[in-house]
Amino acid sequence: MAEEDDILRLEAVRKAYNVATPIETEVLHGIDMALHRGEFAALIGPSGSGKSTLLHLIGLLERPTAGRILIAGREIDALDEAGMTELRGRTLGFVFQFHHLLPEFTALENVMMPTLIDQGRATRAMRERARWLLGKVGLADALDKKPSALSGGMQQRVAIARSLAMNPPLVLADEPTGNLDSHTADDIFALLREFNREEGSAFLIVTHDARLAAGCDRRIELMDGRILASPSAQA
Amino acid sequence: MPFEWILALRFLREGRMQTALIMAGTTVGVAVIIFISALMNGLQASLASRTLSTQAHVTVRVPDDAPTPVLARGDTGIIAAHIEPRVQRLRSIDQWEQVYRQVALLPHVVDVSPLTTGSGFAFRGNASKAIAIMGILPERYERIVRIGDKLTAGQFRVGPGEAVIGCELANDLGATVGDRIRILSSENRDDVFRITGVFDLGVKDLNRRWVIMAQRNAQSLLDLSGGVTHIDLTVDDIFAAESVATRIASLTGLTAESWMAVNTQLLTAFKNQTMTTRTVRVFLILIVALGIASVLVVSVVQKQREIGILRAMGTSPRRIMWVFLIQGGLVGASGALLGSGLAALMVYGASFALRQSDGSPLISGSIEPAYYLSAAAVAILTGLLAAVAPARRAAKMDPVEAIRYG
Ligand SMILES: Nc1ncnc2c1ncn2[C@@H]1O[C@H](COP(=O)(O)OP(=O)(O)O)[C@@H](O)[C@H]1O
Ligand SMILES: [Mg+2]
């Protein structure tokens, strides 16, 4: 597979905390992995194995201690804070376990937020796309509701719609169904899958749920900061 | 509307109670600052105008004669044995018309009035009193001290042989309007005057000593034919009086004294008041700034998760910082607006409630726009500055921290 088809590539990535102190701990011990454009992958592993840490590195929220990370072919080591900020905004979508919507804003405004951040001002097109996305996740009737007026499952749907606002080539989801009942979790997963097919975004989804993981193109298993197995679907 | 403004406004709007409290605090702070400034200015203006209603802003006169050393012959030659102060002779200003014209043309000078004054005694029956002879040109002097407004009896008319005297003097002499008094000057000349009016200047010393008469009468009593001993003048800005006096002294070589030099206590009181006002203002600004800063710091901590998520969605730290700076500025601006309104009400109310001894309002019901503008500028600046620390804190916040432990 040609390298330019990879939306994500990690080479010998390490992450240690409290570097150069007596309590220095390395959490990730040399991660090599790649994700193709449009791939739908599950990141699995026991609690504490480093899944969230890996996602934060890929999400440019933290820098690795060693190794290379390329996103959409761009070496992130070469980027300054402004470059990272831009790449985060335009190339990546995030869904977090605790949905993290902005409580001051309505569902519609929350979904508009990534585009608003990118363009600086609200536009009609922005509003239309947000409306459409919320329709897709089944919340056409809840556009003007604040997060506090929505159930956990509904909030997570808003968060998913938001992660897709910029139509990013890579969406990172950290236990998006972690605190939802299994029925709602199935719905959410189906939604992610649908967006993956329709919009062509690649997904990297952290999950504990083996059943859900089984429905992905590929399972990457992490154990004690090392990747155990990651048979690529296309490999 | 730009993203930063949308966020700042929404954060403020949704922060209901906190926002309301801090805006109320800022409003009251701004109102008190404006009100106190207006009150102090009103107080000073009224004190100054009351004081200056009985005296010239600047008085020009002949310099005192220099003391002369008395010489003595000793072993080592002639030495000064002691310095003897001279008895001050009554002298008129050399070429006073020229000085008069020169002074009248100076900037700030409004009205100028020549006077011929000296000392003497007033007699009526058995009573005799030491007096000050005030020879004036009534229509000119009226513009310096409004004697006509201060009369308790009779009228302000000083034709030949007529005099207007202070109420205490009238009392001491047992004289009223229409009575005649004899006046003997220090130059040993005398004449009889008919009292046409009695005034009360509100200053005991003046009421006891002043005898106002036509300049010609004074000149002949004081043996200063055509002479003028003082030139009184008023200026458009009373606090410019000292600089005008200095200017006149250096131009003419005469002695020029401003009301500020004469009333040092009043000036000291003014300075102390101004200091007090300034101190109060500084502390109010500090309190308002601390209030705004503390509310914003709390808000930053509360919004840690949201800041993290905004960062993850591609918001730069700089823009996060602006969101909080704008909030500080907005709190300051709204405080300035509401505070100005409140101050206007307070000042309007005070113009009825606070009255001087004569019943006139202590402060006028309106405030100069400059007060509002400067208070508004200070409030907005204070809001912005108060927001700097919280905003920087927000910008430095680690997004992972917020996201991981959501
Ligand atoms: N800021 C940090 N400082 C020190 N250790 C950390 C920090 N963040 C995470 N860790 C440690 O890294 C390990 C992996 O954590 P995490 O990536 O959250 O695992 P997972 O998401 O798979 O449960 C854990 O042992 C955790 O305690
Ligand atoms: Mg985790």
XYZ file of C-alpha atoms and ligand atoms in Angstrom:
669
model
C 0.000 0.000 0.000
C 1.419 3.400 -0.928
C 2.282 5.693 1.950
C 0.152 8.562 0.628
C -2.935 6.410 1.076
C -2.330 6.428 4.809
C -4.263 9.038 6.687
C -2.216 8.140 9.743
C 1.212 6.658 10.256
C 3.121 6.100 13.497
C 6.740 4.974 13.630
C 8.415 3.909 16.883
C 6.288 6.310 18.892
C 7.053 6.487 22.580
C 5.405 8.498 25.310
C 6.752 8.921 28.800
C 5.382 11.063 31.611
C 7.368 12.917 34.243
C 10.452 12.693 32.060
C 13.785 13.214 33.874
C 12.208 12.844 37.301
C 12.430 9.893 39.699
C 8.861 8.939 38.820
C 9.418 8.862 35.055
C 7.088 6.272 33.496
C 6.919 5.244 29.895
C 3.341 4.535 28.841
C 3.865 3.726 25.148
C 6.955 1.708 24.212
C 7.419 2.128 20.486
C 4.195 2.061 18.511
C 4.213 1.318 14.772
C 0.924 1.482 13.018
C -0.861 2.970 10.035
C -4.434 3.701 9.121
C -5.668 3.901 5.534
C -7.986 6.577 4.301
C -11.566 5.545 5.002
C -10.583 2.716 7.301
C -12.864 1.844 10.228
C -10.664 0.527 13.023
C -11.175 -0.420 16.659
C -8.472 0.221 19.257
C -8.895 -2.310 22.037
C -7.009 -3.278 25.163
C -7.337 -3.383 28.925
C -7.747 -0.292 31.003
C -4.435 1.488 31.555
C -2.836 -0.028 28.456
C -2.360 3.428 26.893
C -5.295 3.732 24.466
C -6.279 7.251 25.487
C -2.665 8.345 25.513
C -2.231 7.049 21.975
C -5.362 8.870 20.866
C -4.161 12.130 22.407
C -0.857 11.826 20.567
C -2.652 11.195 17.281
C -5.060 14.041 18.129
C -2.089 16.431 18.513
C -3.106 17.222 22.046
C 0.236 15.938 23.303
C 3.612 15.458 21.702
C 5.385 12.080 21.701
C 8.632 11.635 23.605
C 10.163 9.881 20.595
C 9.190 8.580 17.147
C 7.367 10.009 14.132
C 3.718 10.766 13.631
C 2.375 11.624 10.166
C -1.162 12.793 9.659
C -2.403 13.088 6.081
C 1.241 12.857 5.066
C 2.354 15.732 7.283
C 5.113 15.216 9.788
C 3.769 16.709 13.008
C 7.212 17.130 14.541
C 7.754 19.917 12.007
C 4.644 21.785 13.095
C 4.530 24.642 15.567
C 1.597 25.311 17.884
C -0.303 27.206 15.175
C 0.243 24.424 12.648
C -0.957 21.816 15.123
C -4.010 23.900 15.922
C -4.870 24.171 12.245
C -4.352 20.473 11.592
C -6.524 19.610 14.598
C -9.294 21.814 13.324
C -9.283 20.780 9.671
C -8.133 17.174 9.570
C -9.347 15.645 12.803
C -12.697 15.075 14.436
C -13.056 14.083 18.070
C -15.671 12.131 19.964
C -15.001 11.723 23.672
C -16.429 9.351 26.201
C -18.001 12.185 28.178
C -19.347 13.878 25.040
C -18.032 17.292 26.236
C -20.567 19.488 24.544
C -20.514 23.200 25.350
C -23.411 23.581 27.813
C -23.992 27.254 26.928
C -24.806 26.438 23.318
C -27.681 24.625 21.625
C -27.244 21.320 19.788
C -27.138 23.178 16.478
C -24.558 25.688 17.719
C -22.426 22.892 19.153
C -22.357 21.161 15.787
C -21.503 24.448 14.044
C -18.638 25.109 16.467
C -15.730 23.411 14.616
C -16.589 25.246 11.401
C -17.111 28.481 13.286
C -13.675 28.080 14.855
C -12.176 27.441 11.407
C -13.887 30.306 9.593
C -14.209 32.801 12.413
C -17.794 33.772 11.594
C -21.107 31.961 11.336
C -22.414 31.434 7.801
C -25.597 30.068 6.334
C -23.761 27.093 4.798
C -22.371 26.230 8.217
C -25.825 26.274 9.725
C -27.239 24.143 6.893
C -24.555 21.482 7.270
C -25.085 21.360 11.038
C -28.823 20.996 10.517
C -28.254 18.203 8.005
C -25.837 16.363 10.306
C -28.247 16.575 13.225
C -30.970 15.238 10.939
C -28.713 12.305 10.077
C -28.233 11.436 13.757
C -31.983 11.660 14.304
C -32.077 14.918 16.216
C -33.924 17.123 13.733
C -36.359 18.011 16.512
C -33.703 18.926 19.066
C -31.754 21.586 17.169
C -32.390 24.358 19.641
C -32.112 22.303 22.813
C -29.245 22.816 25.209
C -27.198 19.692 26.097
C -28.689 19.631 29.586
C -32.099 19.012 28.016
C -30.841 15.946 26.118
C -30.321 12.322 27.241
C -26.809 10.806 27.340
C -27.383 9.003 24.048
C -28.691 12.159 22.403
C -25.732 14.150 23.641
C -23.369 11.565 22.180
C -25.204 11.832 18.848
C -24.683 15.596 18.904
C -20.994 15.007 19.638
C -20.746 12.634 16.662
C -22.463 15.146 14.397
C -20.040 17.764 15.656
C -16.979 15.598 14.976
C -18.067 15.434 11.334
C -18.842 19.128 10.880
C -15.591 19.830 9.041
C -15.867 16.562 7.106
C -12.493 15.476 8.508
C -10.553 12.610 6.894
C -9.894 11.104 10.353
C -12.233 10.835 13.324
C -10.896 9.777 16.725
C -13.384 8.388 19.222
C -12.424 7.511 22.799
C -14.973 5.073 24.202
C -17.877 6.858 22.549
C -20.332 4.309 23.938
C -18.577 3.859 27.277
C -21.371 5.085 29.461
C -24.364 4.198 27.319
C -26.643 1.146 27.529
C -25.963 -1.576 24.965
C -28.980 -0.759 22.818
C -28.002 2.900 22.527
C -24.379 1.857 22.027
C -25.415 -0.243 19.014
C -27.243 2.736 17.532
C -24.236 5.013 18.008
C -21.906 2.494 16.447
C -24.211 2.071 13.502
C -24.155 5.815 13.062
C -20.368 5.959 13.032
C -20.345 3.170 10.480
C -22.844 5.022 8.333
C -20.785 8.192 8.330
C -17.699 6.148 7.558
C -19.398 4.749 4.449
C -21.134 7.901 3.321
C -18.538 10.561 4.068
C -15.441 8.417 3.647
C -13.843 9.495 6.911
C -11.456 7.057 8.572
C -12.367 6.161 12.168
C -10.197 5.050 15.043
C -12.513 3.989 17.838
C -11.410 2.999 21.325
C -13.807 0.487 22.806
C -14.076 -2.128 25.513
C -16.960 -3.852 23.827
C -15.713 -6.952 21.947
C -18.998 -7.259 20.110
C -18.733 -3.751 18.713
C -15.059 -4.212 17.919
C -15.932 -7.290 15.935
C -18.003 -5.109 13.623
C -14.993 -3.012 12.603
C -12.776 -3.497 9.535
C -9.830 -4.017 11.807
C -8.893 -4.415 15.466
C -5.702 -2.941 16.878
C -4.938 -4.406 20.293
C -2.838 -2.584 22.787
C -1.305 -4.255 25.840
C 1.005 -2.521 28.328
C 1.915 0.139 25.823
C 2.664 -2.221 22.945
C 0.630 -3.255 19.946
C -0.193 -6.986 20.009
C -1.891 -7.495 16.729
C -3.213 -5.236 13.998
C -4.042 -7.254 10.954
C -5.081 -4.695 8.388
C -8.223 -5.573 6.495
C -6.493 -4.795 3.243
C -3.220 -6.445 4.236
C -20.002 38.248 14.812
C -16.507 36.826 15.291
C -16.152 33.515 17.095
C -14.374 35.045 20.122
C -17.205 37.534 20.655
C -19.883 34.880 20.279
C -18.200 32.800 22.959
C -17.503 35.722 25.302
C -21.088 36.972 25.091
C -22.552 33.517 25.573
C -20.303 32.737 28.532
C -21.365 35.997 30.159
C -25.040 35.470 29.373
C -25.070 31.935 30.712
C -23.043 32.863 33.770
C -26.175 34.649 34.992
C -25.610 35.118 38.726
C -21.854 35.671 38.499
C -22.242 38.059 35.598
C -25.028 39.970 37.320
C -23.008 40.344 40.504
C -19.812 41.469 38.869
C -21.675 43.892 36.614
C -23.479 45.309 39.633
C -20.147 45.746 41.399
C -18.576 47.452 38.410
C -21.637 49.649 37.935
C -21.600 50.832 41.529
C -17.843 51.385 41.371
C -18.085 53.515 38.245
C -21.071 55.445 39.604
C -19.302 56.233 42.865
C -16.166 57.337 41.026
C -18.137 59.740 38.835
C -20.332 60.917 41.695
C -17.455 61.571 44.071
C -15.561 63.508 41.407
C -18.621 65.612 40.630
C -19.276 66.196 44.315
C -15.705 67.247 45.061
C -15.592 69.543 42.067
C -18.919 71.069 43.037
C -17.672 71.538 46.567
C -14.450 73.169 45.453
C -16.140 75.370 42.892
C -18.675 76.585 45.435
C -16.027 77.177 48.096
C -13.842 78.987 45.605
C -16.632 81.122 44.232
C -17.764 82.019 47.737
C -14.251 83.013 48.741
C -13.587 84.823 45.497
C -16.831 86.755 45.602
C -15.176 89.116 48.120
C -11.721 89.364 46.596
C -9.889 89.853 43.348
C -8.294 86.833 41.697
C -5.064 88.778 41.385
C -4.022 92.047 43.046
C -1.167 94.133 41.672
C 0.571 96.705 43.906
C 3.814 98.532 44.522
C 6.472 96.297 46.074
C 7.205 96.854 49.757
C 10.154 99.134 50.433
C 13.272 97.130 51.083
C 14.473 97.163 54.690
C 17.548 99.408 55.157
C 20.681 98.368 56.988
C 21.643 100.771 59.742
C 25.386 101.262 59.589
C 27.773 101.509 62.519
C 31.482 102.317 62.635
C 33.509 99.566 64.289
C 37.214 98.708 64.547
C 37.203 96.864 61.280
C 35.363 99.545 59.400
C 31.732 100.018 58.626
C 29.416 97.112 59.385
C 25.699 96.659 59.314
C 24.613 96.874 62.937
C 21.041 95.847 62.347
C 18.409 95.845 59.662
C 15.523 98.178 60.270
C 12.205 97.485 58.540
C 10.910 100.619 56.914
C 7.632 102.237 57.689
C 5.833 101.598 54.433
C 5.075 104.849 52.682
C 1.891 105.194 50.728
C 2.939 105.182 47.096
C 0.998 104.951 43.904
C 1.924 102.745 40.968
C 4.224 104.515 38.512
C 2.466 105.144 35.220
C -0.426 103.007 36.339
C -2.413 103.563 33.127
C 0.296 101.785 31.183
C 0.398 98.878 33.622
C -3.377 98.764 33.527
C -3.457 98.467 29.727
C -0.668 95.892 29.721
C -2.382 93.707 32.305
C -5.771 93.922 30.615
C -4.331 92.379 27.450
C -2.851 89.297 29.123
C -4.414 85.904 28.420
C -7.001 84.686 30.997
C -7.560 88.231 32.301
C -11.237 89.173 32.209
C -11.873 92.326 34.255
C -9.464 94.923 35.590
C -10.151 97.605 38.166
C -7.809 100.313 39.530
C -8.047 101.150 43.237
C -6.695 103.867 45.471
C -6.536 102.600 49.012
C -5.032 103.596 52.322
C -5.796 103.637 56.001
C -7.498 106.120 58.252
C -10.113 106.641 60.943
C -13.842 107.107 60.852
C -15.577 109.308 63.427
C -19.173 109.756 64.401
C -20.069 111.448 67.656
C -17.744 110.005 70.270
C -17.010 106.854 68.328
C -13.863 106.431 66.243
C -12.716 103.370 64.323
C -9.668 102.395 62.273
C -10.702 101.872 58.665
C -9.478 101.017 55.199
C -10.214 103.666 52.612
C -11.240 101.979 49.356
C -11.305 104.394 46.450
C -12.899 102.712 43.441
C -14.458 103.246 40.046
C -17.827 101.682 40.882
C -18.732 100.316 37.456
C -15.299 98.635 37.200
C -15.027 97.415 40.761
C -18.538 95.927 40.594
C -17.126 93.357 38.175
C -14.473 92.264 40.670
C -16.549 92.215 43.860
C -20.295 92.432 43.466
C -20.910 94.891 46.285
C -24.387 95.604 44.893
C -25.415 92.017 45.697
C -24.121 92.190 49.247
C -25.977 95.249 50.503
C -27.975 95.002 53.695
C -29.254 98.575 53.482
C -29.303 101.462 51.027
C -27.773 101.208 47.584
C -24.379 100.896 45.967
C -23.759 104.498 44.988
C -20.525 106.369 45.533
C -20.948 109.831 44.133
C -18.731 112.675 45.465
C -18.993 112.825 49.261
C -20.761 109.478 49.435
C -19.533 106.244 51.002
C -20.698 102.632 51.326
C -19.489 100.972 54.518
C -19.341 97.515 56.102
C -22.141 96.423 58.423
C -19.844 95.903 61.423
C -18.434 99.385 61.036
C -21.942 100.826 60.735
C -22.789 99.001 63.919
C -19.661 100.201 65.741
C -20.342 103.782 64.760
C -24.062 103.516 65.351
C -24.585 104.850 61.849
C -27.085 103.910 59.140
C -27.901 104.945 55.600
C -28.270 108.704 55.376
C -25.974 109.427 58.358
C -22.774 111.403 57.980
C -19.332 110.275 59.130
C -16.014 112.087 59.188
C -13.003 110.368 57.776
C -9.401 111.195 58.649
C -6.699 109.638 56.518
C -3.192 108.549 57.480
C -2.033 111.576 55.502
C -3.872 113.786 57.962
C -6.547 114.981 55.583
C -10.199 114.712 56.402
C -13.622 115.025 54.854
C -17.261 114.264 55.644
C -19.162 111.474 53.838
C -22.798 110.568 53.717
C -23.515 106.835 54.018
C -25.460 105.606 50.974
C -25.241 101.872 51.611
C -24.200 99.183 54.091
C -22.804 95.852 52.922
C -22.128 92.431 54.404
C -19.314 90.604 52.585
C -19.449 87.637 54.962
C -15.918 88.416 56.164
C -15.768 90.096 59.549
C -12.558 91.990 58.953
C -13.829 93.554 55.753
C -17.198 94.385 57.274
C -15.451 96.167 60.154
C -12.927 98.151 58.139
C -13.994 98.868 54.616
C -15.212 102.282 53.584
C -15.850 102.327 49.871
C -15.869 105.691 48.123
C -15.225 107.294 44.770
C -11.633 107.079 43.641
C -11.315 110.873 43.442
C -12.350 111.274 47.085
C -9.812 108.649 48.133
C -7.084 110.278 46.079
C -7.554 113.627 47.745
C -7.866 112.104 51.234
C -4.665 110.116 50.692
C -2.847 112.953 48.954
C -2.327 110.850 45.847
C -3.692 113.110 43.162
C -4.510 110.929 40.128
C -2.710 108.017 41.764
C -3.639 104.363 41.951
C -2.224 102.019 44.604
C -3.671 98.687 43.451
C -4.950 97.063 40.317
C -7.441 94.252 40.945
C -8.311 91.747 38.272
C -10.265 88.603 37.605
C -9.314 85.654 35.389
C -11.420 83.152 33.461
C -9.859 80.099 35.141
C -9.399 80.637 38.851
C -6.684 78.001 39.056
C -4.676 79.946 36.467
C -4.515 82.945 38.821
C -1.088 82.085 40.214
C 0.534 81.815 36.793
C -1.104 85.077 35.696
C 0.252 86.758 38.841
C 3.748 85.455 38.184
C 3.556 86.716 34.632
C 2.469 90.189 35.731
C 5.186 90.406 38.382
C 7.900 89.575 35.884
C 6.444 91.886 33.230
C 5.980 94.955 35.423
C 8.344 94.512 38.351
C 5.387 95.126 40.640
C 4.114 92.776 43.319
C 1.249 90.602 42.068
C -0.550 88.261 44.450
C -3.089 85.637 43.426
C -5.975 84.514 45.589
C -4.090 81.261 45.927
C -1.161 82.984 47.590
C -3.493 84.917 49.868
C -5.705 81.944 50.784
C -3.111 79.239 51.297
C -5.367 77.344 53.696
C -8.120 77.110 51.135
C -5.661 75.927 48.545
C -4.283 73.315 50.930
C -7.828 72.145 51.627
C -8.422 71.821 47.886
C -5.256 69.845 47.428
C -6.159 67.519 50.288
C -9.621 66.994 48.880
C -8.187 66.219 45.477
C -5.771 63.746 47.073
C -8.595 62.090 48.984
C -10.720 61.813 45.863
C -7.812 60.345 43.978
C -7.093 57.811 46.719
C -10.733 56.755 46.896
C -10.755 56.416 43.120
C -7.623 54.264 43.063
C -9.042 51.934 45.707
C -12.379 51.690 43.942
C -10.635 50.791 40.695
C -8.575 48.187 42.546
C -11.657 46.660 44.137
C -13.517 46.577 40.833
C -10.475 45.032 39.110
C -10.122 42.377 41.810
C -13.833 41.613 41.562
C -13.717 41.159 37.803
C -10.507 39.134 37.998
C -11.805 36.795 40.686
C -15.050 36.101 38.838
C -13.152 35.404 35.631
C -10.660 33.122 37.384
C -13.542 31.085 38.770
C -15.103 31.012 35.329
C -11.861 29.777 33.744
C -11.630 26.934 36.242
C -15.280 26.038 35.723
C -14.811 26.011 31.971
C -11.695 23.877 31.979
C -13.418 21.047 30.073
C -14.884 23.391 27.516
C -11.571 25.087 26.971
C -10.016 21.658 26.421
C -12.675 20.711 23.920
C -12.367 24.030 22.099
C -8.643 23.467 21.853
C -9.207 19.940 20.518
C -11.520 21.397 17.872
C -8.774 23.686 16.614
C -8.986 26.847 18.722
C -5.590 28.429 19.297
C -4.532 29.428 22.827
C -4.458 33.051 21.660
C -8.111 32.958 20.708
C -9.015 31.315 24.020
C -7.216 34.204 25.686
C -9.257 36.716 23.712
C -12.507 35.078 24.772
C -11.709 35.974 28.381
C -10.178 39.385 27.644
C -13.355 40.322 25.793
C -15.425 39.214 28.760
C -13.400 41.503 31.036
C -13.726 44.396 28.605
C -17.460 43.817 28.237
C -17.998 43.752 31.990
C -16.042 47.023 32.210
C -17.976 48.581 29.345
C -21.385 47.610 30.666
C -20.343 48.798 34.115
C -19.315 52.101 32.554
C -22.647 52.453 30.774
C -24.853 51.475 33.703
C -22.571 53.286 36.162
C -22.836 56.519 34.176
C -26.603 56.209 34.241
C -26.578 55.575 37.967
C -24.164 58.469 38.539
C -26.411 60.794 36.537
C -29.320 59.800 38.784
C -27.244 60.224 41.940
C -25.995 63.629 40.869
C -29.490 64.699 39.880
C -30.787 63.589 43.269
C -27.906 65.244 45.088
C -28.550 68.536 43.315
C -31.830 68.623 45.289
C -30.687 66.996 48.491
C -27.342 68.718 49.075
C -27.688 72.461 49.506
C -25.372 75.200 50.609
C -26.089 77.518 53.534
C -27.726 80.003 51.185
C -30.048 77.325 49.785
C -28.454 77.005 46.366
C -27.519 73.478 45.220
C -24.021 72.317 46.149
C -23.554 70.587 42.812
C -25.309 71.247 39.551
C -27.666 68.533 38.310
C -25.539 67.581 35.333
C -21.997 66.276 34.964
C -19.458 67.244 32.364
C -19.286 64.613 29.587
C -15.546 64.359 30.150
C -16.226 62.681 33.514
C -18.306 59.970 31.866
C -15.759 59.463 29.127
C -12.813 59.172 31.462
C -14.724 56.907 33.859
C -15.785 54.734 30.916
C -12.245 54.513 29.595
C -10.956 53.608 33.045
C -13.670 50.952 33.507
C -13.031 49.270 30.165
C -9.286 49.353 30.700
C -9.717 47.995 34.210
C -11.902 45.169 32.879
C -9.351 44.284 30.219
C -6.406 44.404 32.608
C -8.276 42.441 35.252
C -8.928 39.761 32.629
C -5.287 39.400 31.628
C -4.310 36.929 34.354
C -7.401 34.703 33.992
C -7.126 34.830 30.201
C -3.497 33.763 30.256
C -4.370 30.984 32.611
C -7.094 29.823 30.241
C -4.717 29.934 27.290
C -2.102 27.885 29.127
C -4.552 25.226 30.213
C -3.585 21.705 29.152
C -6.424 20.365 26.985
C -5.590 16.731 27.753
C -5.990 17.361 31.459
C -9.537 18.559 30.855
C -10.442 15.809 28.426
C -8.887 12.888 30.267
C -10.481 13.608 33.618
C -13.807 14.876 32.284
N -0.266 12.771 32.739
C 0.088 11.540 33.133
N 1.108 11.391 34.014
C 1.491 10.169 34.401
N 0.938 9.041 33.989
C -0.075 9.113 33.126
C -0.564 10.365 32.635
N -1.550 10.126 31.775
C -1.713 8.779 31.727
N -0.845 8.175 32.529
C -0.694 6.745 32.708
O -0.584 6.130 31.464
C -1.168 4.862 31.477
C -2.114 4.721 30.308
O -3.250 5.516 30.504
P -4.386 5.662 29.422
O -3.771 6.043 28.142
O -5.445 6.517 29.956
O -4.941 4.161 29.320
P -6.313 3.637 28.754
O -6.961 4.740 28.035
O -5.911 2.501 27.879
O -7.090 3.185 29.933
C -1.868 4.693 32.811
O -1.087 3.900 33.661
C -1.933 6.103 33.332
O -1.844 6.118 34.723
Mg -8.870 5.685 28.316
